[in-house]
Tab-separated table of C-alpha atoms in Angstrom:
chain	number	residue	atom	x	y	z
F	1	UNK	CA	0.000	0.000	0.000
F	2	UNK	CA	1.389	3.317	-1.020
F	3	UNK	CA	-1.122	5.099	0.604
F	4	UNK	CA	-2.709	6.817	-2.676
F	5	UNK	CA	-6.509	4.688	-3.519
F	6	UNK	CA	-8.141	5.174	-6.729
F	7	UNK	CA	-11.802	4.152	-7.495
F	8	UNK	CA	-12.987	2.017	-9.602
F	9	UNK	CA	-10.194	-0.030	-10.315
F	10	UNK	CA	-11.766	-1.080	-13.166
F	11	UNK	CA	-14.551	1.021	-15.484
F	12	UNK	CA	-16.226	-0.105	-19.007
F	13	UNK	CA	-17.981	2.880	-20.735
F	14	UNK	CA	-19.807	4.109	-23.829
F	15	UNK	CA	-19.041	7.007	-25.571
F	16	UNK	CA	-21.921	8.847	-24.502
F	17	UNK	CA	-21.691	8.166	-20.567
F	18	UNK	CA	-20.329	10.430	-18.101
F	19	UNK	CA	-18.568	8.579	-15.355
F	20	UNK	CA	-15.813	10.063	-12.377
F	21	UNK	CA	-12.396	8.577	-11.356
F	22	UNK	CA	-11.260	9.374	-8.111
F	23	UNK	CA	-8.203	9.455	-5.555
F	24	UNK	CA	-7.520	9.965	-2.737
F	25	UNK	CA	-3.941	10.239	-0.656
F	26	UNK	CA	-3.894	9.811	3.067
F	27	UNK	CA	0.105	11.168	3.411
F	28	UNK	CA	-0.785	14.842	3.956
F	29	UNK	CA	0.912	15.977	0.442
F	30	UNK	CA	-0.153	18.764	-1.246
F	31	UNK	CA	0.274	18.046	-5.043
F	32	UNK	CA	-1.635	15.367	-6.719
F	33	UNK	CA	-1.413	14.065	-10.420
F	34	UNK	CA	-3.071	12.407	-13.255
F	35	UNK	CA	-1.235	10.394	-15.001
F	36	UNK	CA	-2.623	8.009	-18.312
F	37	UNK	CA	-0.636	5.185	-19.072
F	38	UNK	CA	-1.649	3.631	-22.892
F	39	UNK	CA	-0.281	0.394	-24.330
F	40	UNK	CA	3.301	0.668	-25.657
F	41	UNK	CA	4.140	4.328	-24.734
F	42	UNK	CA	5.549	6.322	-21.739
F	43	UNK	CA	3.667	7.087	-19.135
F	44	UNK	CA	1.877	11.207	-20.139
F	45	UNK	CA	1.666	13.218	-17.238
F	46	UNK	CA	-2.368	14.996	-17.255
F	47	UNK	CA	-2.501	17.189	-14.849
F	48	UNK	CA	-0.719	18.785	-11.925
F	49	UNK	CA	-2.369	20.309	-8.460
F	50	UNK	CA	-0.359	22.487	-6.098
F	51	UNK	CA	-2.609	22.795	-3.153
F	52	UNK	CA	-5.632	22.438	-4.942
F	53	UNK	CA	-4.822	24.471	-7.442
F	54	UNK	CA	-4.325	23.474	-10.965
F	55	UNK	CA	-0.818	24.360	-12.317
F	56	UNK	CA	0.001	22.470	-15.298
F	57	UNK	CA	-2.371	21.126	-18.079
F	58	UNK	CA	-0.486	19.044	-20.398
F	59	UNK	CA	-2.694	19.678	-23.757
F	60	UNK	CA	-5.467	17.396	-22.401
F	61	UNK	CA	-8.558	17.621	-24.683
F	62	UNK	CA	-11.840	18.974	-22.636
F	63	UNK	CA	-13.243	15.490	-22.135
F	64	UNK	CA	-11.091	15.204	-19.509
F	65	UNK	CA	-12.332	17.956	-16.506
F	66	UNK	CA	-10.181	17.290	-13.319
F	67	UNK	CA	-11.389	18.701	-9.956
F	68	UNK	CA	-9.247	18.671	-6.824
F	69	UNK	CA	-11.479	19.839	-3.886
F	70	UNK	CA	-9.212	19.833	-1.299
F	71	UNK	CA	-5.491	18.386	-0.686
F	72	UNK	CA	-6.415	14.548	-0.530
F	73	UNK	CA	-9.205	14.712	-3.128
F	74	UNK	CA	-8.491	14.429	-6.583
F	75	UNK	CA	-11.246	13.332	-9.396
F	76	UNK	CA	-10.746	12.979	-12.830
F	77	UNK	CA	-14.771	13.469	-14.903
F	78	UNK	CA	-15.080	11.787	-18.360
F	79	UNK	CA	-17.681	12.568	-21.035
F	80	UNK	CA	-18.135	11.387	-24.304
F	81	UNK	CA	-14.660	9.690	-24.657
F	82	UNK	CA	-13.180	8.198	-27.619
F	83	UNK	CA	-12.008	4.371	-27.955
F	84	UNK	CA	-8.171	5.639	-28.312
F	85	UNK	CA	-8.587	7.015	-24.412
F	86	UNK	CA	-9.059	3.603	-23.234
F	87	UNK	CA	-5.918	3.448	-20.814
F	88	UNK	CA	-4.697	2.827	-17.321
F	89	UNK	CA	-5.540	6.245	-15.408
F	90	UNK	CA	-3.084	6.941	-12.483
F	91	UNK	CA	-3.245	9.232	-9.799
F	92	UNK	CA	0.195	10.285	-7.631
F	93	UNK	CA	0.666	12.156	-4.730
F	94	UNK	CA	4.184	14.013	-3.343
F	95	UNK	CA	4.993	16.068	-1.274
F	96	UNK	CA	5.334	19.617	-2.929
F	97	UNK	CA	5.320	19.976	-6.709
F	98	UNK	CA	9.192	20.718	-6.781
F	99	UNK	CA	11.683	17.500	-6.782
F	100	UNK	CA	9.979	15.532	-4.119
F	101	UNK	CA	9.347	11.348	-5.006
F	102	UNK	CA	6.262	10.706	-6.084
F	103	UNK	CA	3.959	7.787	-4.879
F	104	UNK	CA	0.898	6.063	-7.147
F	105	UNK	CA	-2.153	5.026	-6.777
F	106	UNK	CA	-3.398	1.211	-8.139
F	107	UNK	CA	-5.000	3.158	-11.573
F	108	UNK	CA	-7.978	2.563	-12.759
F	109	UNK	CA	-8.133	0.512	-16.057
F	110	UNK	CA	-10.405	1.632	-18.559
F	111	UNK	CA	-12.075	0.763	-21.500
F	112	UNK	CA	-14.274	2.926	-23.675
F	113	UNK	CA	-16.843	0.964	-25.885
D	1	UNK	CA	11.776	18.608	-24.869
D	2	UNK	CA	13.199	15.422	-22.556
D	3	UNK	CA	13.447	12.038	-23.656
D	4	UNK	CA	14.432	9.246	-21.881
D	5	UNK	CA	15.078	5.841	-23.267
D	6	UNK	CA	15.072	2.494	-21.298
D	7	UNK	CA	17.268	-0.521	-22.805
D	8	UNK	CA	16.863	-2.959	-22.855
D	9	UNK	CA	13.127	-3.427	-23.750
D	10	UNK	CA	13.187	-6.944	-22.536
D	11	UNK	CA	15.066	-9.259	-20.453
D	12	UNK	CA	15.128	-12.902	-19.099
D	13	UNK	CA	17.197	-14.168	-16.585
D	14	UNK	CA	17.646	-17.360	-14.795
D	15	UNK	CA	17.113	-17.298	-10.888
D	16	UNK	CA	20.484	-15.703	-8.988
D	17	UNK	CA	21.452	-14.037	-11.868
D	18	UNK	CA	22.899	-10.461	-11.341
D	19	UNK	CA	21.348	-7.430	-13.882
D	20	UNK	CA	21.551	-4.175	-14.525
D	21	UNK	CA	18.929	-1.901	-16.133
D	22	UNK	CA	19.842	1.284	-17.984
D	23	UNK	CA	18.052	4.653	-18.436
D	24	UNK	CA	19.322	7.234	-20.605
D	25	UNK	CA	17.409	10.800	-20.610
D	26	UNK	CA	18.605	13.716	-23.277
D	27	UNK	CA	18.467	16.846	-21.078
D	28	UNK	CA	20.610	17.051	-17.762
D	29	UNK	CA	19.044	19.907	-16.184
D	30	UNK	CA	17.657	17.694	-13.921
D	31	UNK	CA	16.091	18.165	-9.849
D	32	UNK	CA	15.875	13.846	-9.633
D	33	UNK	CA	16.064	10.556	-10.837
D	34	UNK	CA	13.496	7.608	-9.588
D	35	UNK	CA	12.945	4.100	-10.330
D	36	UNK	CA	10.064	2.573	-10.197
D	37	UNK	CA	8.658	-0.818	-10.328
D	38	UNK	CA	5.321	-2.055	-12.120
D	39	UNK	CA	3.211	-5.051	-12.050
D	40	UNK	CA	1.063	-6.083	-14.556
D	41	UNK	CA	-2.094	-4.155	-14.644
D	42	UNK	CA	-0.300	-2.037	-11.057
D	43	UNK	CA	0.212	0.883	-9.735
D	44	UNK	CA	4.026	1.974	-9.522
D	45	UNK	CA	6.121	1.108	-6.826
D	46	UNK	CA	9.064	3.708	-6.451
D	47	UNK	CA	11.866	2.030	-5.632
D	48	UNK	CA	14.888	4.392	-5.245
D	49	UNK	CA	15.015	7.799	-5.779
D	50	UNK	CA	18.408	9.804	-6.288
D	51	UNK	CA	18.844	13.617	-6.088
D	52	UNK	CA	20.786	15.414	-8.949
D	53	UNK	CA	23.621	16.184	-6.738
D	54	UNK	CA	23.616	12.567	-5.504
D	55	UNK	CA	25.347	9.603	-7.295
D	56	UNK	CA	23.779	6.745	-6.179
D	57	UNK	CA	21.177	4.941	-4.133
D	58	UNK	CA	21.315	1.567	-2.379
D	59	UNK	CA	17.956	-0.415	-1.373
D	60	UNK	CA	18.707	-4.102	-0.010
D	61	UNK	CA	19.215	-5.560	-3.706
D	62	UNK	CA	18.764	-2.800	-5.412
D	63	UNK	CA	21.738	0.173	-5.925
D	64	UNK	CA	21.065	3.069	-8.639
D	65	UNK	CA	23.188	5.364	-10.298
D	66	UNK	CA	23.627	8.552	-11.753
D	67	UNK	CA	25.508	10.085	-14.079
D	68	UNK	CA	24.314	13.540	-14.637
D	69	UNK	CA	26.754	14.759	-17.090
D	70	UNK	CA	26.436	12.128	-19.592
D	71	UNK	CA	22.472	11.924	-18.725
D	72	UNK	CA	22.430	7.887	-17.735
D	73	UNK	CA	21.188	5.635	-14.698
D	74	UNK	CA	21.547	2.224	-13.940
D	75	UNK	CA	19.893	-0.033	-11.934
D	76	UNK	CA	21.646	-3.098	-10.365
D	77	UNK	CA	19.339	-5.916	-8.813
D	78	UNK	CA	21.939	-8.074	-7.025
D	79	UNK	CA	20.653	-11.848	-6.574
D	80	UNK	CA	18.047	-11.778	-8.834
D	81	UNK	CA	14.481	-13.831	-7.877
D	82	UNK	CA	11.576	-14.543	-9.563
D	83	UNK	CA	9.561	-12.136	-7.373
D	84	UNK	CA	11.394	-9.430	-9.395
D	85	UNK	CA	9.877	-10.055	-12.279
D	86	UNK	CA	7.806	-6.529	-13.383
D	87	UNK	CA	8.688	-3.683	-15.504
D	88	UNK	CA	10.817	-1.209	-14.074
D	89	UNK	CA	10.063	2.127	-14.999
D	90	UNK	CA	12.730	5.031	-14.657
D	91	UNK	CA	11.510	8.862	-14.571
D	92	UNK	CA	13.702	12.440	-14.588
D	93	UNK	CA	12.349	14.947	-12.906
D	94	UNK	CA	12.551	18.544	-14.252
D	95	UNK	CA	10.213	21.431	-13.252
D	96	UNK	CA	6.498	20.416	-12.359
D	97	UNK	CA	6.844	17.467	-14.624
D	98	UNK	CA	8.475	13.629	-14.490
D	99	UNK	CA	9.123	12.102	-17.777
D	100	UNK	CA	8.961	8.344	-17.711
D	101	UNK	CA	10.826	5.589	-19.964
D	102	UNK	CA	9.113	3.201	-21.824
D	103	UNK	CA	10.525	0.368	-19.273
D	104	UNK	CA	12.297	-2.919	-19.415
D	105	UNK	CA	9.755	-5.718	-18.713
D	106	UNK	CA	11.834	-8.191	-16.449
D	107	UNK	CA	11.341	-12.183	-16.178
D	108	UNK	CA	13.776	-13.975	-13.790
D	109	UNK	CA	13.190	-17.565	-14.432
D	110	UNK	CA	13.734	-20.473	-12.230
């Protein structure tokens, strides 16, 4: 246990549903992270939150809305995904946002229909 | 923009074996370099993290090094077992951001 929890762990979807991934860190950090992890390639950092505030947005498209409403609450909301954003999702905690090690949640796998 | 590369892709080792794991990255303006481990379908696991003024890191099996200058890591799993076997991911750290590897998906055999 790292001490970062995401739920689901697991989460089939259509295209048209609107569904919520969450995490939560019980370490007392103060920056949180999405993270999507797709077949073959590196993981691709999301988005970053600096005591709940959002300070890097890595060119996510709009489907993805991520809401942080306090320092051990992170969600992630999906609506009307695509097929190609069927991933593992991933959620990390540290620290501070400047050099400190990062620890990760158990993702949550999914699968867009 | 940094890159890092992870060779090799794949490796297979019989039990006891001792390995080592390389991570190259392209920019060295660094803050850190971890290693993590990852189980099929997992979470990561960080396993050692070293500090760009540091040059190496030693956890039971496991010792990591850095090499700033030349922008390469190495991991060293001493004794190798099949409980091991995952992909081991390195990442750099610079600004806000870490930038992962691809990994090198590990089977130690018996």
């Amino acid at each position: 246990e790292t001490g970062v929890t995401q739920t689901p762990r697991h989460l089939v979807m259509g295209m048209t549903n609107k569904k919520s991934l969450k995490c939560e860190q019980h370490l007392g950090h103060n920056a949180m992270y999405w993270y999507k992890q797709s077949a073959k390639k590196p993981l691709e950092l999301m988005f970053v939150y600096s005591l709940e505030e959002r300070v890097e947005n890595n060119s996510v498209p709009s489907r993805f809305s991520p809401e942080c409403p306090n320092s051990s609450h992170l969600f992630l909301h999906l609506h009307t995904l695509q097929p190609e954003d069927s991933a593992l999702y991933l959620c990390a905690s540290s620290q501070d946002r400047l050099g400190n090690e990062q620890f990760f949640g158990p993702g949550t796998r999914l699968t867009v229909l | 923009k940094q890159e890092v590369t992870q060779i090799p892709a794949a490796l297979s080792v019989p039990e006891g074996e001792n390995l080592v794991l390389n991570c190259s990255f392209t920019d060295s303006a660094i803050y850190n370099l971890q290693w993590f481990r990852q189980d099929p379908g997992k979470g990561l696991t960080s396993l050692l993290l070293i500090q760009s003024s540091q040059r190496e890191q030693t956890s039971g099996r496991l010792n990591a090094s850095l090499d700033k200058s030349s922008g390469r890591s190495t991991l060293y799993i001493a004794a190798s077992q099949p409980g091991d076997s995952a992909t081991y991911l390195c990442a750099v750290r610079g600004g806000n951001k870490l930038t992962f590897g691809t990994g090198t998906q590990l089977k130690v055999e018996l």
